Structures are given as C-alpha cells and as structure tokens.
Backbone as a chain_set.jsonl record, in Angstrom:
{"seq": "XXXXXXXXXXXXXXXXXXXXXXXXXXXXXXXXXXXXXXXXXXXXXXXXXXXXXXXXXXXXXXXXXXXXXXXXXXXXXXXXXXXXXXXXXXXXXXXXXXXXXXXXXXX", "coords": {"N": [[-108.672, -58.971, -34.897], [-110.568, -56.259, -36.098], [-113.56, -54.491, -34.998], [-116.341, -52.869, -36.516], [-116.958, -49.66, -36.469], [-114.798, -49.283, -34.676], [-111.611, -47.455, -33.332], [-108.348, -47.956, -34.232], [-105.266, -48.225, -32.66], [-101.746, -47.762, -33.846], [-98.221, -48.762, -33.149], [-95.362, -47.218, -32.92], [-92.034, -47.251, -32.442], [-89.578, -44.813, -32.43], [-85.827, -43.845, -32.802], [-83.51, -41.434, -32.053], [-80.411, -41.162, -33.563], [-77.913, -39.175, -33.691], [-75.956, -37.178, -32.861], [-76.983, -34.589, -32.688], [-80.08, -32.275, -31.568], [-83.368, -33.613, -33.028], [-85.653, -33.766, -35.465], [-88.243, -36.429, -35.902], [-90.391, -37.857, -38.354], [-93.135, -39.964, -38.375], [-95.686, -42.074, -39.877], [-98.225, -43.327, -40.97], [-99.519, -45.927, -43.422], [-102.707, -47.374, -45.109], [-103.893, -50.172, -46.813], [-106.417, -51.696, -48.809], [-106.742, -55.262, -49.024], [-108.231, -56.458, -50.231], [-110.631, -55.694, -51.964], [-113.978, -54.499, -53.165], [-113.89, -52.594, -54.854], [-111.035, -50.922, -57.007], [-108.466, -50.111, -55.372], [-106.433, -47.207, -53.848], [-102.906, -48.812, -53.516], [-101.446, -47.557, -51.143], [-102.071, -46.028, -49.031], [-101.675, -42.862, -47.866], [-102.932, -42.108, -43.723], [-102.344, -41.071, -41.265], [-99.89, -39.27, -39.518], [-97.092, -38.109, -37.545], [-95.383, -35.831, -35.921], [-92.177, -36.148, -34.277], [-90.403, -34.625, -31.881], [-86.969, -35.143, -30.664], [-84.706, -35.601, -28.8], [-80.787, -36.543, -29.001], [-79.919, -39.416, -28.557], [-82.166, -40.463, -27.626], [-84.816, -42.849, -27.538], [-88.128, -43.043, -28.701], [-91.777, -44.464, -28.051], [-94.309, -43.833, -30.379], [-97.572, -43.372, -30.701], [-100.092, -43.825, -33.377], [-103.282, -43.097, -33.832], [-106.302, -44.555, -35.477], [-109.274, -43.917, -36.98], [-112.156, -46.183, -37.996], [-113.651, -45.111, -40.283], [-111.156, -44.445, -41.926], [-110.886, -46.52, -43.407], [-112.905, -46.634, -45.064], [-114.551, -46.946, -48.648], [-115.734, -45.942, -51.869], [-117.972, -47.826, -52.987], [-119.649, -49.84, -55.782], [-122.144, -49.003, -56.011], [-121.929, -46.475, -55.532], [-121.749, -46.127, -52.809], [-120.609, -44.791, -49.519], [-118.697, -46.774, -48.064], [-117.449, -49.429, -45.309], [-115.623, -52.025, -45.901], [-115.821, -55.587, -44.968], [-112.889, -57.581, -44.272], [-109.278, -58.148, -45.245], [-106.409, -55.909, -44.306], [-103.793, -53.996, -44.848], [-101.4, -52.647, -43.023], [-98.965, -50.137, -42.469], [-95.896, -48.693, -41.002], [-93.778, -46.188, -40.652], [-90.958, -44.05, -41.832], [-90.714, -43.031, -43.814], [-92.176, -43.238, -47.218], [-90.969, -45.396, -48.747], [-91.381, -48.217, -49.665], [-89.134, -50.243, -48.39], [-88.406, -48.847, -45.977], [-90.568, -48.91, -43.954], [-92.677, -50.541, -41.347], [-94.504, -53.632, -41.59], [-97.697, -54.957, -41.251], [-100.653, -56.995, -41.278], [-104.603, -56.956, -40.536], [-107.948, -57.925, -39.756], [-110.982, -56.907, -40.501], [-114.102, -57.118, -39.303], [-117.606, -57.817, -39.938]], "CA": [[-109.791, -58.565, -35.713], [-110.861, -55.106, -35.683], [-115.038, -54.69, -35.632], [-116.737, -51.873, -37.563], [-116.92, -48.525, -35.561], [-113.856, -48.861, -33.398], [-110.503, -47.058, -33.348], [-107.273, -48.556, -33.37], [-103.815, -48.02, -32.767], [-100.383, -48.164, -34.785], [-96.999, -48.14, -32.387], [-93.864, -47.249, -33.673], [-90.572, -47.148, -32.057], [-88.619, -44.175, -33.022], [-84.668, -43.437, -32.349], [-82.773, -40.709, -33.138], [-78.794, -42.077, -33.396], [-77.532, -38.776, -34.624], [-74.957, -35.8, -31.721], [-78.377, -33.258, -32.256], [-81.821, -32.929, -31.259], [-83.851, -33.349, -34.473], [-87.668, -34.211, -35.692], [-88.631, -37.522, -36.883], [-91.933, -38.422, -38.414], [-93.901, -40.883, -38.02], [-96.238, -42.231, -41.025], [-99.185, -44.659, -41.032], [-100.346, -46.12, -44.421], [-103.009, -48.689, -45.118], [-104.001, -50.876, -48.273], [-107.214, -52.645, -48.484], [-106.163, -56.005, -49.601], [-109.569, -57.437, -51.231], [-111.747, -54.75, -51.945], [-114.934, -54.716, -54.508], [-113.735, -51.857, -56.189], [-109.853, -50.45, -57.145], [-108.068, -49.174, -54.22], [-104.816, -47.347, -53.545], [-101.518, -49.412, -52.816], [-100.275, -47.485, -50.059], [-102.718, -44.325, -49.093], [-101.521, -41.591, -46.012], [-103.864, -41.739, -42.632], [-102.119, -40.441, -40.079], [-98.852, -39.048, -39.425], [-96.918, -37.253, -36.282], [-93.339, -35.12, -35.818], [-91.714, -36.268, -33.06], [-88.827, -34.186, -31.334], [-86.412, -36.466, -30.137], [-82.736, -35.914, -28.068], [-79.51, -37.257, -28.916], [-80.036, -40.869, -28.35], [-83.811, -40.37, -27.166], [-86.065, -43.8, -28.059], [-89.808, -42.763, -28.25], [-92.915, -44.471, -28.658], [-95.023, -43.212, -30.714], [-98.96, -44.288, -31.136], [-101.516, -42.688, -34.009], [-105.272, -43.667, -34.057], [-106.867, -44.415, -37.208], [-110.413, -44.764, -36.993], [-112.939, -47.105, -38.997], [-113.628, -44.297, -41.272], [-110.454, -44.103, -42.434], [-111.01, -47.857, -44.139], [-114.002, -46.16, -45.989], [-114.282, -46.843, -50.011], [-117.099, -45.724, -52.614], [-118.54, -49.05, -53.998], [-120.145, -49.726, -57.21], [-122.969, -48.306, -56.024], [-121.399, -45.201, -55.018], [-122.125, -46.044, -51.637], [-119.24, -44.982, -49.181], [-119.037, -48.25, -46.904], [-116.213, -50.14, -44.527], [-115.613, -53.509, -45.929], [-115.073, -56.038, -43.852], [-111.599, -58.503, -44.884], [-108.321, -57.959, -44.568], [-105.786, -55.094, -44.632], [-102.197, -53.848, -44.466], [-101.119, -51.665, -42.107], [-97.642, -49.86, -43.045], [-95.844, -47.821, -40.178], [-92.259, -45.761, -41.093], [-90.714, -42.812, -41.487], [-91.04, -42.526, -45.297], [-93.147, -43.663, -47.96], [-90.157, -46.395, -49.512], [-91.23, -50.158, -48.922], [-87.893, -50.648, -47.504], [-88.488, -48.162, -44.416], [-91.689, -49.411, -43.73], [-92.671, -51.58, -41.11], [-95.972, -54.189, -42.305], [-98.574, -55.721, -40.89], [-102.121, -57.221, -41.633], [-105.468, -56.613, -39.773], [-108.953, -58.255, -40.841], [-112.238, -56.267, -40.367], [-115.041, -57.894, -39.442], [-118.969, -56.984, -39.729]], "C": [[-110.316, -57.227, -35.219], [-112.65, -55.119, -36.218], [-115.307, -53.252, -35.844], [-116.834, -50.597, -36.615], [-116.095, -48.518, -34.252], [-112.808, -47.677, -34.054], [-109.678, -48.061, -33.521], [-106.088, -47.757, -33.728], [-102.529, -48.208, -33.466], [-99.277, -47.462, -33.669], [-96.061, -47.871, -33.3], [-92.75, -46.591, -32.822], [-89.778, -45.983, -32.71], [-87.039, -43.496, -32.216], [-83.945, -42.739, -32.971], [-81.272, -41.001, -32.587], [-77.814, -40.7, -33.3], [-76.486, -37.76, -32.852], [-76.042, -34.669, -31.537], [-79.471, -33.758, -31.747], [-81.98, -32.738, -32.91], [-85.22, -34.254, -33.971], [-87.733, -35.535, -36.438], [-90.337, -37.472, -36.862], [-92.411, -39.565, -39.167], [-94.943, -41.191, -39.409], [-97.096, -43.588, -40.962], [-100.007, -45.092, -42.728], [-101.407, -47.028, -44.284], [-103.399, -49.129, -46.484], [-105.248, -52.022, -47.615], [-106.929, -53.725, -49.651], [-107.156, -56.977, -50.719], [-110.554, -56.518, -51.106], [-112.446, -55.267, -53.348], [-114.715, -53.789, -55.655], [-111.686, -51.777, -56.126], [-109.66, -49.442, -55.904], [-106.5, -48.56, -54.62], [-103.684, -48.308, -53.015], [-101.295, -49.358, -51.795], [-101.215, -45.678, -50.037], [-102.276, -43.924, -47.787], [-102.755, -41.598, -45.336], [-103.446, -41.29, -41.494], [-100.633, -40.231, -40.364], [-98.335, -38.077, -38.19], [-95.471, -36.84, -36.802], [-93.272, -35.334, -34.379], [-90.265, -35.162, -32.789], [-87.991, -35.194, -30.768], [-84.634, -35.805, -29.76], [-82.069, -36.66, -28.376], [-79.487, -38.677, -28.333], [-81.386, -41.432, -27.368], [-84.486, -41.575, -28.306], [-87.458, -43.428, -27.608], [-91.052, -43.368, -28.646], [-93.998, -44.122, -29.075], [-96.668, -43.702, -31.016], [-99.895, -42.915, -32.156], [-102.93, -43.525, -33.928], [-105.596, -43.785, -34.906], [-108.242, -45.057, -36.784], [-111.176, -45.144, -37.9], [-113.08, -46.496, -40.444], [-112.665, -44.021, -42.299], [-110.537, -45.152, -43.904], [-111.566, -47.619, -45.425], [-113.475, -46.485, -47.662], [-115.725, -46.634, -50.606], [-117.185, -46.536, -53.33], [-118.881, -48.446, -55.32], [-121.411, -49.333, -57.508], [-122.873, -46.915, -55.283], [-122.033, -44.859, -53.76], [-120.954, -45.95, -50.888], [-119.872, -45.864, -47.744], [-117.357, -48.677, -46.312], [-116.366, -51.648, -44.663], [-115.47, -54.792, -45.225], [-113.954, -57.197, -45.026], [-110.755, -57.452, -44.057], [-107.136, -56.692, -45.155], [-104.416, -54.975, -44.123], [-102.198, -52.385, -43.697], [-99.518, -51.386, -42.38], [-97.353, -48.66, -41.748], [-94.056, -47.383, -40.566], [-92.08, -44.074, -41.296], [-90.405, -42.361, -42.525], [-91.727, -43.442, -45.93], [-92.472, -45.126, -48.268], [-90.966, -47.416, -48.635], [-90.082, -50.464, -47.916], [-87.697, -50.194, -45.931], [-89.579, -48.144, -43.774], [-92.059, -50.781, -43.242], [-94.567, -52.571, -41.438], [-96.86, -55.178, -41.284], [-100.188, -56.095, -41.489], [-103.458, -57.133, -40.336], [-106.797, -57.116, -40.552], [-110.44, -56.949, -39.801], [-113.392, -57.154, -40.428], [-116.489, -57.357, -39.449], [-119.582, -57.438, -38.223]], "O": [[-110.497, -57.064, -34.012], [-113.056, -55.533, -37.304], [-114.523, -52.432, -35.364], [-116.656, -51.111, -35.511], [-116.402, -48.029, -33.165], [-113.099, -47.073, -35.086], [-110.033, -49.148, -33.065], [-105.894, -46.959, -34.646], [-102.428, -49.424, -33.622], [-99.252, -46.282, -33.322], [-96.055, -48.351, -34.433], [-92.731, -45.377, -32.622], [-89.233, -46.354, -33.749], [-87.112, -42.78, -31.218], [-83.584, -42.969, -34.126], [-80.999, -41.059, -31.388], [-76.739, -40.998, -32.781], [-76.815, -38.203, -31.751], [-76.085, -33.945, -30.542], [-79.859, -34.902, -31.51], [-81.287, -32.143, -33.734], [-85.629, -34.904, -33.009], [-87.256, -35.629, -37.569], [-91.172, -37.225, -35.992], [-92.117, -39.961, -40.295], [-94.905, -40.197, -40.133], [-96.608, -44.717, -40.915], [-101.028, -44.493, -43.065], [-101.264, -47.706, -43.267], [-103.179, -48.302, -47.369], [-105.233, -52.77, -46.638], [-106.862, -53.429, -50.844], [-106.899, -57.804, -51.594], [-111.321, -56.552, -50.143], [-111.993, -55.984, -54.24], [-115.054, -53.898, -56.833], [-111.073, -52.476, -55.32], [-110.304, -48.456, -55.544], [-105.654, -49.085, -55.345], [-103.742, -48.483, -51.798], [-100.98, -50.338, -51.12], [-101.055, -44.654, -50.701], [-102.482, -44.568, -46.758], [-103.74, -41.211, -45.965], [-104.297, -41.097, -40.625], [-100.092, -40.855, -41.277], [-99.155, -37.239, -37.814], [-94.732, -37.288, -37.678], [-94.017, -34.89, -33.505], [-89.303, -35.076, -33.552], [-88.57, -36.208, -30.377], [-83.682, -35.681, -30.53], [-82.473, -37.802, -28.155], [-78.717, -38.779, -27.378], [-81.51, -42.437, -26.67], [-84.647, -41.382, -29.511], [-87.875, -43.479, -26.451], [-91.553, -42.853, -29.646], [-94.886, -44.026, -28.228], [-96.712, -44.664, -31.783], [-100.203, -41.752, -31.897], [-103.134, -44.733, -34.047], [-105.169, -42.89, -35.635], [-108.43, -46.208, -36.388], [-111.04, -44.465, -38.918], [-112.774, -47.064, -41.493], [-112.989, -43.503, -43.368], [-110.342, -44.793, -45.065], [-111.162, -48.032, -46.512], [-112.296, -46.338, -47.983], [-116.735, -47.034, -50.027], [-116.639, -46.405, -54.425], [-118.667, -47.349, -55.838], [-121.902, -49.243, -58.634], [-123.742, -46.442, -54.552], [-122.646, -43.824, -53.5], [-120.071, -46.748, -51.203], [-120.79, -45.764, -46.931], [-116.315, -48.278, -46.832], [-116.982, -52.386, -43.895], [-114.322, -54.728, -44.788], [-114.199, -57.493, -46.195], [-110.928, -56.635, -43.152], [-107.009, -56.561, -46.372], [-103.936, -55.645, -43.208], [-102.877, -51.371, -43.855], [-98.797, -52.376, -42.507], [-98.231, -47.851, -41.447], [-93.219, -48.272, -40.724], [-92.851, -43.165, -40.991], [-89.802, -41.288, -42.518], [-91.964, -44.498, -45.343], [-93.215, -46.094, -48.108], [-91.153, -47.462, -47.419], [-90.249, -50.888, -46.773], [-87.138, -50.787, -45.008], [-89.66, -47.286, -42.895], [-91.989, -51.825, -43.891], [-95.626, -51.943, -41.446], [-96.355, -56.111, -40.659], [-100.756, -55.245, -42.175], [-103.081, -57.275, -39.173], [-106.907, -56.869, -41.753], [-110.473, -56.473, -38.667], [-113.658, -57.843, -41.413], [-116.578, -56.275, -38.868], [-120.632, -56.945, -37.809]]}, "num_chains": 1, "name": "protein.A"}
C-alpha cells in the first residue's frame, strides 16, 4: 500500500543480448483502475536510457511520486485518489513488452 505524499519505486531488469554496446530504455506507465472520473489506459511517468555492454544486465529504478497519480475530479479539483492502480514497466508501449503490476493508495 502506498500512502498519500510518498515516492515510490519501479525496478526493471534490463539486458542487452546483442555483439554491441547499445541504449535501452526504460518506460514506466500507470492506469488508475477505479477512478471518479475517465482516465487514461496506459499514461507515460517516467522513463530512463540506459547504456548497456555486450551482455551487460542492469538494474534500473525510476521514482514516481504521488503527484504523478493526480486527476481533475468533477469538481475540477486536482486530487490523489486513494484505490488501486497498475503499474506497467518495459521497454515499449505494446502490452506484450510490458511488465504489470497493481498498487493500492491509501488516504
């Protein structure tokens, strides 16, 4: 349970398989799963470029804080709901390359 004015964290594992160095990046979505008003699906909050060596595994961590949660009610108040949300971590937008989790918010 995450409570209202923290931070938290998203890990992600990244490996590059490939004979070069090259850049991977990193991608945090989230989705509020019971909101009072219409939310996005799948909105961008953080994202990193990693460099990474020829068979270099790196963990990567972004921060996303409370704020990010934020939505403008029906009284066009911008507030942090509390329930529950998805947390999406990958290295593109597709469902398929995207790893998922849930997180609840509490007041």
């Amino acid at each position: 349970m995450l409570r209202l004015e923290k931070r938290f964290p998203c890990y992600n594992a990244v490996h590059k398989m490939g004979a070069e160095a090259g850049d991977e990046v990193v991608l945090v979505y989230l989705r509020d799963l019971y909101s009072s008003v219409t939310t996005p699906e799948k909105e961008l909050q953080a994202f990193a470029r990693v460099e990474l060596a020829p068979g270099e595994t790196r963990t990567v961590e972004l921060q996303v804080a409370y704020e990010r949660l934020a939505l403008v009610n029906q009284e066009l108040e911008t507030v942090v709901e509390p329930g529950e949300f998805e947390v999406m971590v990958g290295g593109s937008s597709r469902d398929c390359d995207l790893l998922k989790t849930t997180f609840v918010v509490v007041s």
